[in-house]
Amino acid sequence: MPRRPCVCKFMQNRLLNRKQMILDVLHPGRGPVPRKELRDILCKKFGVKNNKCVFVFGFKTAFGGARSTGFALIYDTLNDALNVEPKYRLIRNELGKKATGSRKSRKELKNKKKKFRGIKKAKVGAAGGG
Amino acid sequence: LPSLRLSPASLCLLTMGVRKRRNKKKSDPSTKQSTADPEAASAPAINKTPVSSPVKPCDTLPSDDSNKDLDGKRTTRKGLGHLLDPTEETLIGKDAKELMGILDTYTTKINLVEEQVKTGIKQVLEQGRDENINLNSGISLLEIKYQVMLSYCVRICFYLLNKLTGKSIKNHKIIDQQATLRVVLEKLRPINKKIKYQVSQLLRTATMDNPQDGQAKLATNPGSFKPNPTNLLKGSELADDSGEGIHSTQTETQTQTDAIYKPPKVIPMEAPMDKKEKRHMKKQQNLIKKANRNPLIQAMKEELSEAPSNITIGGHSILNDPHNKDREAYEEKNFKRLQVTKKDKLLAKKRREDANKGVLDSLADLDRITTALAKAGGPEGKDKSGRDDLAALRREKAIRSMEGAGAGFG
């Protein structure tokens, strides 16, 4: 299973405590490489202990196949990642939880909570969830 | 570098021959003191050469001396490093003979050069001692030239020495130095050509009979050294006559003091174009550009050319689409992918359709294009093709009318 990621435009972003780069992956003879695989490869390459600090996204395969380009971010600590990253990427990396229930139900719950103040809100939440 | 294991016989042959030639080179009267030591060293050195250790061969030999200029500039090199046959000895023997021959010619040429240089230096030194020449205010370009050439030659000698003693010169800084010197020499060449005339004139004034006139010439009118076409017409006799030049400048100096300042026209330049010419030239260029953009012409070009073809849609390549460049730059900079909106999709579709519109749809298009091309850049001239077409049409009309008349009769 040959796949070779090539790191381009590498930069150490000290403001956000991360390393950001563009990944150019060559995968002739097979489809695009799954993100988890790429995460593991990057962990090995950069010596990252916690593979949940590595975020890989935005992959597009070039016309004709065999090559895809995307982005990768490697955070210094998990806390930095939790503070900076958007929710959907945290969910992809199993660091966040997706909101349960439909959109409508969530909005109804929110509107119910508006009527109460303080600890009583939690009671409404528990009752409404059931 | 492939390292060969030479047999003791061939090894001895090589080293002996090389050292012999080296000693011969050094046997000039000026350097006789230094020969004593190498000669003494060479005899035990041959016995010392270890047979077991592999000798690293030079990957380049000193070139055939016919290619060398007399001032030592190297122009070509030959390669030898790929000798990996089983018949190494015979091959090396052959090459060794060649090497001897080359080294012989090299020594003779070096002796020649040495003689020339010595006589030249003698002359210069004599003159210098007599007249106390100050070299600071000379033409700096010439000084650069000879300094660069000298250092180039010195480095060549160093390189040769290393090669002859078998040392590798792989990552030596001398290669970079040599390359830069060569580049400088190449860049000096066109400048040299440009100032050649001026330098020759200066030399002429320097060796003139009455030097005061020459000085006056230099001081007042640098334009007096401009190219003089009358020299071509009247022949070499009058050109060499320095009196002619002086007379011309005297009148010029008088006019110069009266008239406004005009910069000296020493370097040949093209005459400025008038409006009509400019317009015509621009028109031609525009027509050629338009013709090149035409997809039919491009298709023909692609068919006939042997270069690797670029996948294009209507003149724009797919891979380096200019419309995608901005988007890609933004994406890479901000680390986020942009959505392709409906608007963008529509625009892309429109672009594709517009591009394919220009391609040949009917024979009428072909006719239109060919006539346009003919009018743009025919070999004869502007409107001759138009006239021909008109004549042809008239002919056809006449024929048809005749036929019609004939049919009517018959």
Coordinates of C-alpha atoms in Angstrom, one line a residue:
Chain A
M1 CA 0.0 0.0 0.0
P2 CA 2.3 2.7 -1.1
R3 CA 1.4 6.2 -0.1
R4 CA 3.8 9.0 0.4
P5 CA 2.8 12.2 2.1
C6 CA 4.9 15.2 1.1
V7 CA 4.9 18.2 3.5
C8 CA 4.7 21.6 1.8
K9 CA 4.6 25.1 3.2
F10 CA 5.4 24.1 6.7
M11 CA 5.0 26.8 9.4
Q12 CA 5.3 26.9 13.1
N13 CA 2.3 29.0 14.3
R14 CA 3.3 30.2 17.7
L15 CA 0.2 32.3 18.2
L16 CA -2.0 29.2 18.1
N17 CA 0.7 26.8 19.4
R18 CA 0.6 24.5 16.4
K19 CA 2.5 23.4 13.3
Q20 CA 0.5 23.9 10.2
M21 CA 1.3 22.4 6.8
I22 CA -0.1 21.4 3.4
L23 CA 0.0 17.6 2.8
D24 CA 0.6 16.3 -0.7
V25 CA -0.2 12.6 -0.7
L26 CA 0.7 10.3 -3.6
H27 CA -1.4 7.1 -3.7
P28 CA -1.2 5.5 -7.1
G29 CA -3.4 2.5 -7.7
R30 CA -5.8 3.1 -4.9
G31 CA -8.3 5.7 -3.7
P32 CA -7.6 8.6 -1.4
V33 CA -6.0 7.7 1.9
P34 CA -8.3 7.8 5.0
R35 CA -7.6 10.6 7.5
K36 CA -6.8 8.2 10.4
E37 CA -4.0 6.6 8.4
L38 CA -2.6 10.0 7.6
R39 CA -2.8 11.0 11.2
D40 CA -0.7 8.0 12.3
I41 CA 1.8 8.7 9.6
L42 CA 2.2 12.3 10.7
C43 CA 2.5 11.2 14.3
K44 CA 5.4 9.0 13.4
K45 CA 7.0 11.6 11.3
F46 CA 6.8 14.4 13.8
G47 CA 7.1 12.4 16.9
V48 CA 3.8 13.4 18.3
K49 CA 2.7 11.4 21.4
N50 CA -1.0 11.9 21.3
N51 CA -2.4 11.3 17.9
K52 CA -5.5 13.3 18.9
C53 CA -3.5 16.5 18.6
V54 CA -3.1 16.0 14.9
F55 CA -5.9 17.3 12.7
V56 CA -6.1 16.4 9.1
F57 CA -8.7 17.8 6.8
G58 CA -9.6 19.3 3.4
F59 CA -8.4 16.6 1.1
K60 CA -9.0 17.0 -2.6
T61 CA -7.9 14.5 -5.2
A62 CA -6.3 15.9 -8.3
F63 CA -7.8 15.1 -11.7
G64 CA -6.7 11.7 -12.9
G65 CA -6.2 10.3 -9.4
A66 CA -3.1 9.2 -7.6
R67 CA -2.5 12.5 -5.8
S68 CA -4.5 14.4 -3.2
T69 CA -3.8 17.6 -1.4
G70 CA -5.0 18.7 2.0
F71 CA -4.1 20.4 5.2
A72 CA -2.7 19.2 8.5
L73 CA -2.4 20.8 11.9
I74 CA -0.4 19.5 14.8
Y75 CA -1.0 21.1 18.2
D76 CA 1.5 21.2 21.0
T77 CA -0.9 20.2 23.7
L78 CA -4.4 18.8 23.8
N79 CA -5.7 21.9 25.6
D80 CA -4.5 24.2 22.8
A81 CA -6.4 22.0 20.4
L82 CA -9.6 22.1 22.4
N83 CA -9.4 25.8 22.7
V84 CA -8.7 26.6 19.1
E85 CA -10.2 24.0 16.8
P86 CA -13.8 24.2 15.6
K87 CA -16.3 21.7 17.0
Y88 CA -16.7 19.6 13.9
R89 CA -13.0 18.8 13.8
L90 CA -12.9 17.9 17.5
I91 CA -15.8 15.6 16.9
R92 CA -13.9 13.9 14.1
N93 CA -11.0 13.4 16.4
E94 CA -13.1 12.1 19.2
L95 CA -12.5 15.0 21.4
G96 CA -16.0 16.4 21.2
K97 CA -19.5 15.2 21.3
K98 CA -22.1 15.7 18.8
A99 CA -25.3 17.3 20.0
T100 CA -28.0 14.7 20.4
G101 CA -31.6 15.1 19.2
S102 CA -32.9 16.9 16.2
R103 CA -32.4 20.5 15.6
K104 CA -36.1 21.2 16.3
S105 CA -36.0 19.5 19.6
R106 CA -32.9 21.3 20.7
K107 CA -34.5 24.6 19.9
E108 CA -37.7 23.7 21.8
L109 CA -35.6 22.8 24.8
K110 CA -33.7 26.1 24.6
N111 CA -36.9 28.0 24.5
K112 CA -38.3 26.1 27.5
K113 CA -35.1 26.9 29.4
K114 CA -35.6 30.6 28.8
K115 CA -38.5 30.7 31.1
F116 CA -36.4 29.7 34.2
R117 CA -33.4 31.0 35.9
G118 CA -30.5 29.3 37.6
I119 CA -30.5 25.7 38.8
K120 CA -34.1 25.2 37.6
K121 CA -32.8 25.3 34.1
A122 CA -31.0 22.0 34.6
K123 CA -34.3 20.4 35.9
V124 CA -36.0 21.5 32.7
G125 CA -33.2 20.0 30.7
A126 CA -33.5 16.6 32.4
A127 CA -37.3 16.6 32.1
G128 CA -37.3 17.8 28.5
G129 CA -34.7 15.2 27.4
G130 CA -36.9 12.3 28.5
Chain B
L1 CA 33.9 7.5 -8.6
P2 CA 34.5 3.9 -9.5
S3 CA 37.8 2.7 -8.1
L4 CA 39.8 0.3 -10.3
R5 CA 42.3 -2.2 -9.1
L6 CA 45.2 -1.9 -11.5
S7 CA 47.7 -4.6 -12.0
P8 CA 51.2 -3.6 -10.8
A9 CA 52.5 -3.4 -14.4
S10 CA 50.0 -0.9 -15.6
L11 CA 50.3 1.1 -12.4
C12 CA 54.0 1.4 -12.8
L13 CA 53.6 2.4 -16.4
L14 CA 51.2 5.1 -15.5
T15 CA 53.0 6.6 -12.6
M16 CA 56.4 6.4 -14.3
G17 CA 55.2 8.1 -17.4
V18 CA 53.4 10.8 -15.4
R19 CA 56.4 11.6 -13.2
K20 CA 58.7 11.6 -16.2
R21 CA 56.6 14.2 -18.0
R22 CA 56.3 16.3 -14.8
N23 CA 60.0 16.4 -14.5
K24 CA 60.4 17.3 -18.1
K25 CA 58.0 20.2 -17.6
K26 CA 60.0 21.5 -14.7
S27 CA 63.3 21.3 -16.5
D28 CA 63.3 25.0 -17.5
P29 CA 66.4 27.0 -16.5
S30 CA 64.2 29.2 -14.2
T31 CA 63.0 26.3 -12.1
K32 CA 66.0 24.0 -12.1
Q33 CA 66.4 24.0 -8.3
S34 CA 63.1 22.4 -7.8
T35 CA 63.8 19.5 -10.0
A36 CA 66.3 18.0 -7.7
D37 CA 63.8 17.0 -5.1
P38 CA 61.1 15.5 -7.3
E39 CA 63.6 13.5 -9.2
A40 CA 65.0 12.1 -6.0
A41 CA 61.5 11.4 -4.8
S42 CA 60.2 9.8 -7.9
A43 CA 62.6 6.8 -7.9
P44 CA 61.7 5.5 -4.4
A45 CA 58.1 6.6 -5.0
I46 CA 57.6 4.0 -7.7
N47 CA 58.6 1.3 -5.4
K48 CA 56.5 2.7 -2.7
T49 CA 53.3 2.8 -4.7
P50 CA 51.2 0.1 -2.9
V51 CA 49.7 -2.4 -5.3
S52 CA 46.9 -3.6 -3.1
S53 CA 45.3 -0.2 -2.6
P54 CA 43.0 0.9 -5.4
V55 CA 44.0 3.9 -7.4
K56 CA 41.2 6.4 -8.0
P57 CA 41.3 7.3 -11.7
C58 CA 40.7 10.8 -12.9
D59 CA 37.2 11.1 -14.2
T60 CA 38.5 13.7 -16.6
L61 CA 41.7 13.9 -18.5
P62 CA 43.4 17.2 -19.5
S63 CA 41.7 18.0 -22.8
D64 CA 43.2 17.6 -26.2
D65 CA 45.4 20.7 -26.5
S66 CA 44.2 21.6 -29.9
N67 CA 41.2 23.0 -28.1
K68 CA 43.2 25.2 -25.8
D69 CA 43.8 28.8 -26.6
L70 CA 47.3 30.0 -26.1
D71 CA 46.5 31.9 -23.0
G72 CA 45.5 28.7 -21.4
K73 CA 41.7 28.8 -21.6
R74 CA 40.2 25.4 -21.5
T75 CA 37.3 24.7 -23.8
T76 CA 36.5 21.0 -23.6
R77 CA 37.0 18.0 -21.3
K78 CA 36.9 14.3 -21.9
G79 CA 35.6 11.6 -19.6
L80 CA 37.3 8.4 -18.6
G81 CA 35.7 7.3 -15.4
H82 CA 33.4 4.5 -16.8
L83 CA 36.0 1.8 -17.5
L84 CA 34.5 -1.2 -15.9
D85 CA 35.4 -3.9 -18.5
P86 CA 37.2 -7.0 -17.7
T87 CA 39.9 -6.0 -20.2
E88 CA 40.9 -3.2 -18.0
E89 CA 44.6 -3.5 -18.6
T90 CA 44.5 -3.3 -22.4
L91 CA 42.2 -0.4 -22.3
I92 CA 44.3 1.5 -19.7
G93 CA 47.4 0.7 -21.8
K94 CA 45.7 2.3 -24.8
D95 CA 44.6 5.3 -22.8
A96 CA 48.0 5.6 -21.2
K97 CA 49.6 6.0 -24.6
E98 CA 47.0 8.7 -25.5
L99 CA 47.8 10.3 -22.2
M100 CA 51.5 10.4 -23.0
G101 CA 50.8 12.0 -26.3
I102 CA 48.6 14.6 -24.9
L103 CA 51.1 15.4 -22.2
D104 CA 53.8 15.8 -24.8
T105 CA 51.8 18.3 -26.7
Y106 CA 50.9 20.0 -23.5
T107 CA 54.5 20.5 -22.5
T108 CA 55.5 21.9 -25.8
K109 CA 52.6 24.4 -25.8
I110 CA 53.4 25.4 -22.3
N111 CA 57.0 26.1 -23.3
L112 CA 55.7 28.2 -26.2
V113 CA 53.4 30.2 -23.9
E114 CA 56.2 30.7 -21.4
E115 CA 58.5 32.1 -24.1
Q116 CA 55.8 34.5 -25.3
V117 CA 54.9 35.6 -21.9
K118 CA 58.5 36.2 -20.9
T119 CA 59.3 38.4 -23.9
G120 CA 56.0 40.3 -23.3
I121 CA 56.8 40.9 -19.7
K122 CA 60.3 42.0 -20.6
Q123 CA 59.0 44.6 -22.9
V124 CA 56.5 45.9 -20.4
L125 CA 59.0 46.1 -17.6
E126 CA 61.5 48.0 -19.8
Q127 CA 58.9 50.5 -20.8
G128 CA 57.7 50.8 -17.2
R129 CA 61.1 51.4 -15.8
D130 CA 61.8 54.1 -18.5
E131 CA 58.7 56.2 -18.3
N132 CA 57.4 55.6 -14.8
I133 CA 53.9 54.6 -16.0
N134 CA 51.1 55.0 -13.5
L135 CA 48.6 52.2 -14.1
N136 CA 45.9 53.6 -11.8
S137 CA 44.1 55.7 -14.4
G138 CA 44.0 53.2 -17.2
I139 CA 40.9 51.4 -18.6
S140 CA 39.8 49.4 -15.6
L141 CA 38.1 46.8 -17.8
L142 CA 41.3 45.7 -19.4
E143 CA 42.9 45.4 -16.0
I144 CA 40.0 43.2 -14.8
K145 CA 40.4 41.2 -17.9
Y146 CA 44.0 40.2 -17.5
Q147 CA 43.7 39.7 -13.8
V148 CA 40.8 37.3 -14.3
M149 CA 42.6 35.5 -17.0
L150 CA 45.7 35.0 -14.9
S151 CA 43.7 33.6 -12.0
Y152 CA 41.9 31.3 -14.3
C153 CA 45.1 30.0 -15.7
V154 CA 46.6 29.5 -12.2
R155 CA 43.6 27.6 -11.1
I156 CA 43.8 25.4 -14.2
C157 CA 47.3 24.5 -13.3
F158 CA 46.3 23.7 -9.7
Y159 CA 43.5 21.4 -11.1
L160 CA 45.9 19.6 -13.4
L161 CA 48.4 19.1 -10.6
N162 CA 45.8 17.6 -8.4
K163 CA 44.7 15.3 -11.2
L164 CA 48.2 14.2 -12.0
T165 CA 49.0 13.3 -8.4
G166 CA 45.7 11.4 -8.2
K167 CA 44.0 13.5 -5.6
S168 CA 40.3 14.0 -5.9
I169 CA 38.9 17.4 -6.4
K170 CA 35.3 16.6 -5.8
N171 CA 33.9 19.2 -3.5
H172 CA 36.9 21.6 -3.7
K173 CA 36.0 25.3 -3.6
I174 CA 38.2 25.8 -6.6
I175 CA 35.5 24.5 -8.9
D176 CA 33.2 27.3 -7.8
Q177 CA 35.9 29.9 -8.1
Q178 CA 36.7 28.6 -11.6
A179 CA 33.1 28.8 -12.6
T180 CA 32.7 32.4 -11.4
L181 CA 35.8 33.4 -13.2
R182 CA 34.6 31.8 -16.4
V183 CA 31.3 33.6 -16.0
V184 CA 33.1 36.9 -15.6
L185 CA 35.1 36.3 -18.7
E186 CA 32.0 35.5 -20.7
K187 CA 30.3 38.7 -19.5
L188 CA 33.4 40.7 -20.4
R189 CA 33.3 39.6 -24.0
P190 CA 30.4 41.7 -25.3
I191 CA 31.6 44.8 -23.4
N192 CA 34.9 44.3 -24.9
K193 CA 33.4 44.3 -28.4
K194 CA 31.6 47.5 -27.7
I195 CA 34.6 49.5 -26.6
K196 CA 37.0 47.9 -29.1
Y197 CA 36.9 50.9 -31.4
Q198 CA 37.4 53.4 -28.6
V199 CA 40.4 51.5 -27.2
S200 CA 42.0 51.3 -30.6
Q201 CA 41.6 55.0 -31.1
L202 CA 43.1 55.7 -27.7
L203 CA 46.0 53.5 -28.6
R204 CA 46.4 55.4 -31.8
T205 CA 46.4 58.8 -30.1
A206 CA 48.9 57.4 -27.5
T207 CA 51.4 56.5 -30.1
M208 CA 50.9 59.6 -32.2
D209 CA 53.8 61.9 -33.2
N210 CA 52.5 65.1 -31.6
P211 CA 51.0 64.0 -28.3
Q212 CA 49.6 67.5 -27.4
D213 CA 47.0 67.3 -30.1
G214 CA 46.0 63.9 -28.9
Q215 CA 45.5 65.2 -25.4
A216 CA 43.5 68.1 -26.6
K217 CA 41.3 65.7 -28.6
L218 CA 40.6 63.6 -25.5
A219 CA 40.0 66.5 -23.2
T220 CA 37.5 68.5 -25.3
N221 CA 35.6 66.1 -27.4
P222 CA 35.0 62.5 -26.5
G223 CA 32.7 62.3 -29.4
S224 CA 35.8 62.5 -31.7
F225 CA 36.2 58.8 -31.2
K226 CA 32.8 58.1 -32.9
P227 CA 32.8 55.7 -35.8
N228 CA 34.0 57.4 -39.0
P229 CA 32.4 55.9 -42.1
T230 CA 34.7 57.9 -44.4
N231 CA 37.5 55.6 -43.3
L232 CA 35.7 52.7 -45.0
L233 CA 35.3 54.5 -48.3
K234 CA 38.7 56.1 -48.7
G235 CA 40.7 53.0 -47.8
S236 CA 43.2 52.0 -45.1
E237 CA 45.9 54.6 -46.0
L238 CA 43.9 57.6 -45.1
A239 CA 42.5 55.9 -42.1
D240 CA 46.0 55.4 -40.6
D241 CA 46.9 59.0 -41.3
S242 CA 46.5 60.6 -38.0
G243 CA 46.6 64.1 -39.5
E244 CA 43.2 63.5 -41.1
G245 CA 41.6 62.8 -37.8
I246 CA 43.0 65.8 -36.1
H247 CA 41.8 68.2 -38.8
S248 CA 38.3 66.9 -38.6
T249 CA 38.2 67.3 -34.8
Q250 CA 39.5 70.9 -34.9
T251 CA 36.5 72.0 -36.9
E252 CA 34.3 70.0 -34.7
T253 CA 35.7 71.5 -31.5
Q254 CA 34.9 75.0 -32.9
T255 CA 31.3 74.1 -33.6
Q256 CA 31.0 72.3 -30.3
T257 CA 31.8 75.4 -28.3
D258 CA 29.1 77.4 -30.2
A259 CA 26.2 74.9 -30.4
I260 CA 24.2 73.2 -27.6
Y261 CA 25.5 70.2 -25.9
K262 CA 25.0 67.0 -27.8
P263 CA 26.0 63.7 -26.1
P264 CA 28.7 61.8 -28.0
K265 CA 27.3 59.1 -30.3
V266 CA 29.9 56.5 -29.9
I267 CA 27.9 53.3 -29.6
P268 CA 25.9 52.3 -32.7
M269 CA 22.1 52.5 -32.1
E270 CA 19.1 51.9 -34.3
A271 CA 17.4 54.9 -35.9
P272 CA 14.1 55.9 -34.2
M273 CA 10.9 54.8 -36.1
D274 CA 8.4 57.3 -37.4
K275 CA 4.7 57.1 -36.6
K276 CA 3.7 55.3 -39.7
E277 CA 6.3 52.6 -39.3
K278 CA 5.3 52.1 -35.6
R279 CA 1.7 51.8 -36.4
H280 CA 2.3 49.3 -39.1
M281 CA 4.5 47.2 -36.9
K282 CA 2.0 47.2 -34.1
K283 CA -0.7 46.2 -36.4
Q284 CA 1.3 43.3 -37.7
Q285 CA 2.0 42.1 -34.1
N286 CA -1.6 42.3 -33.1
L287 CA -2.7 40.3 -36.1
I288 CA -0.2 37.6 -35.3
K289 CA -1.4 37.5 -31.7
K290 CA -5.0 37.1 -32.8
A291 CA -4.1 34.4 -35.2
N292 CA -2.2 32.5 -32.5
R293 CA -5.1 32.7 -30.2
N294 CA -7.4 31.1 -32.7
P295 CA -8.2 27.5 -31.6
L296 CA -8.0 26.2 -35.2
I297 CA -4.5 27.5 -35.6
Q298 CA -3.6 26.1 -32.2
A299 CA -5.0 22.7 -33.2
M300 CA -2.8 22.8 -36.3
K301 CA 0.2 23.8 -34.3
E302 CA -0.3 21.0 -31.9
E303 CA -0.6 18.5 -34.7
L304 CA 2.6 19.6 -36.4
S305 CA 4.8 20.3 -33.4
E306 CA 6.7 17.6 -31.5
A307 CA 6.7 19.3 -28.2
P308 CA 4.7 17.7 -25.3
S309 CA 1.1 18.9 -25.6
N310 CA -0.8 20.7 -22.9
I311 CA -4.4 19.7 -22.2
T312 CA -6.3 22.9 -23.1
I313 CA -9.9 24.0 -23.4
G314 CA -10.1 26.9 -25.8
G315 CA -6.6 28.1 -25.3
H316 CA -6.5 27.9 -21.5
S317 CA -4.8 24.8 -20.0
I318 CA -6.8 22.8 -17.6
L319 CA -4.0 22.2 -15.1
N320 CA -2.9 25.8 -14.7
D321 CA -6.3 27.4 -15.0
P322 CA -5.9 31.1 -14.2
H323 CA -9.4 31.3 -12.8
N324 CA -8.6 28.7 -10.1
K325 CA -5.3 30.3 -9.2
D326 CA -6.8 32.9 -6.9
R327 CA -9.1 30.5 -5.1
E328 CA -6.2 28.0 -4.6
A329 CA -4.0 30.7 -3.2
Y330 CA -6.6 31.8 -0.7
E331 CA -7.2 28.2 0.3
E332 CA -3.6 27.4 0.9
K333 CA -3.0 30.6 2.8
N334 CA -6.0 30.4 5.1
F335 CA -6.1 26.6 5.5
K336 CA -9.7 26.2 4.5
R337 CA -11.5 24.9 1.5
L338 CA -14.0 27.2 -0.3
Q339 CA -17.3 26.0 -1.5
V340 CA -17.9 26.1 -5.2
T341 CA -21.1 28.2 -5.3
K342 CA -23.8 28.0 -7.9
K343 CA -22.6 31.2 -9.4
D344 CA -19.1 29.8 -9.8
K345 CA -20.5 26.7 -11.5
L346 CA -22.5 28.7 -13.9
L347 CA -19.5 30.9 -14.8
A348 CA -17.3 27.9 -15.4
K349 CA -20.0 26.3 -17.6
K350 CA -20.2 29.5 -19.6
R351 CA -16.5 29.8 -20.0
R352 CA -16.3 26.3 -21.4
E353 CA -19.0 26.9 -23.9
D354 CA -17.5 30.2 -25.0
A355 CA -14.2 28.5 -25.5
N356 CA -15.6 25.8 -27.7
K357 CA -17.6 28.3 -29.7
G358 CA -14.5 29.4 -31.7
V359 CA -13.7 25.9 -33.0
L360 CA -14.5 25.0 -36.5
D361 CA -18.2 24.4 -36.9
S362 CA -18.6 24.7 -40.6
L363 CA -16.6 25.2 -43.8
A364 CA -17.6 28.8 -43.8
D365 CA -15.5 29.3 -40.6
L366 CA -12.5 27.8 -42.3
D367 CA -12.9 30.1 -45.3
R368 CA -13.3 33.1 -43.1
I369 CA -10.2 32.2 -41.0
T370 CA -7.9 31.5 -44.0
T371 CA -8.8 34.8 -45.7
A372 CA -8.2 36.7 -42.5
L373 CA -4.8 35.1 -42.2
A374 CA -3.9 35.7 -45.8
K375 CA -4.7 39.4 -45.3
A376 CA -2.7 39.6 -42.1
G377 CA 0.6 38.2 -43.1
G378 CA 0.9 37.2 -46.7
P379 CA 4.4 37.0 -48.1
E380 CA 3.7 39.3 -50.9
G381 CA 2.0 42.2 -49.2
K382 CA -1.2 43.7 -48.0
D383 CA -4.1 43.5 -50.4
K384 CA -2.8 41.4 -53.2
S385 CA -4.8 38.4 -52.1
G386 CA -8.0 40.6 -52.1
R387 CA -7.3 41.6 -55.7
D388 CA -6.7 38.0 -56.7
D389 CA -10.0 36.9 -55.2
L390 CA -11.8 39.7 -56.9
A391 CA -10.3 38.7 -60.2
A392 CA -11.2 35.1 -59.6
L393 CA -14.8 36.0 -58.9
R394 CA -15.0 38.1 -62.0
R395 CA -13.6 35.2 -64.0
E396 CA -16.2 32.8 -62.5
K397 CA -19.0 35.3 -63.3
A398 CA -17.9 35.6 -66.9
I399 CA -17.7 31.8 -67.3
R400 CA -21.2 31.4 -65.8
S401 CA -22.7 34.0 -68.0
M402 CA -21.0 32.4 -71.0
E403 CA -22.3 29.0 -70.0
G404 CA -25.8 30.4 -69.4
A405 CA -25.7 32.1 -72.8
G406 CA -24.5 28.9 -74.4
A407 CA -27.3 26.9 -72.6
G408 CA -29.7 29.4 -73.8
F409 CA -28.6 29.0 -77.3
G410 CA -27.9 25.3 -77.3

